[in-house]
Amino acid sequence: MIGVIGQSLPIAVGLLLAAMPMVMLSVVLVTKRPVRVSYAFIGGWVAGLIVVGAVVLAVADVIMLADEPTWWAGAVKLALGIVLVLMAVRKWYARPPSGVESTVPRWMTAAQTMTARRALGLGFLLAAANPKNLALVVAGAAVIADATARVLEQVVALVVFAVVASLGVAAPAVVRGVFADRADRALAVADEWMTRHHAAIMSAVLLILGIALIGNGIAGV
């Protein structure tokens, strides 16, 4: 069990770091909306990760039951690694020039008036449908499926994966819950820093994870 969880944790941590825009959105929700809206977004995010991961695990288990060779796991890692490297390169070259501030997406600006229901749905969609997040969740689930065929171990590992990958998104709500209004200044500083540097951070994280998955994929094919 520990070994299975350990193999998927690096990808979960990578997803945690790569989810900078979601952390920024979480900061906005925590500081601008009622607490329940922020919690709804976090719940939708975690649910999205678990649903996508569960689908991947179910497909993997069906393949294994059909006595297919296990080379598919290596092929999935290799393909996803290439995708992540391409995303990293694209993100790097699309970053704002030095001295130019990053633009905030419209959907993030709309978070200031978002309801709990919309926050729940947005959290789910950003976790399950965003290409970058989707690729990382599929990679994590593929690693879990390749590490064990026991359903209980897969479920536990997937839940741990989703929780670790969600720590960054949940952190602003936790900080606000513990420190109340005293956390507003720290959250504002964190939001500003992430807005300025998230392109470079995400590029580095995606590149490192992509190279690691390519290496693991080549070894497993």
Steps between C-alpha positions, in 0.01 A plus 500: 500500500772749599696419186197559278429836663867597485521440125209736428592774748759677279233552236252617767756753624557608141127554456497695827770735365357516149157606630616857568204662318262291712681616815463857382128442445473343845661812652245720322210287623630496857545877515200613294224243555336317794690203641256246356583615146868426552424161652269418208780574254742279693242220513441521126875495435558189713198328344630573150838346577345190652248448218765524226737279697227242563413483130866442409533230768181328382624493140840372615340222704291390201813482286678294765205261531516446126856369550645767279875566539589769750707701252204738471589670830845590367348625176254721691781648710711563190215670313399712798863594563532630145173693542623660823833601344315661207272680747805624691660639184175663391445651845855636508480672162149632572607667825472880519818695411713631783337800663154420366240386751314173446140538394233343718246279316141621495374191681736580789373858519143365507589307818433815702125450445492120475240289682575173681332295225704665226817465705433127544451451126800714408725311741390170348552618141841653568620175660343262249504688169805727506755331267797554731322374810340216305837380372646498852202318652508237224874458556450459874219248456705307243787476747262370769345246263842379393616467862212285627194315372329493841193722493522604867863607463414689182214684671710598802790611280264704279345675802846584640605622154193728476550637852869579445431654159230719661711638786589814310139570403381439856783692670345852471175383662692325778719805563196728508316261731790490746611864495173670396540858376867505595567274201369748242832683458700176464249361250512821297881486486489132398243579231717777357813284501326205332344726239844637412693173490250220437594459130865432582412272792252298298743467210770363730263258674353369175846459347637305798195273521497449124864393489447267798197337335682461170784322679262272690297438185804397294606264780155341512434455128 
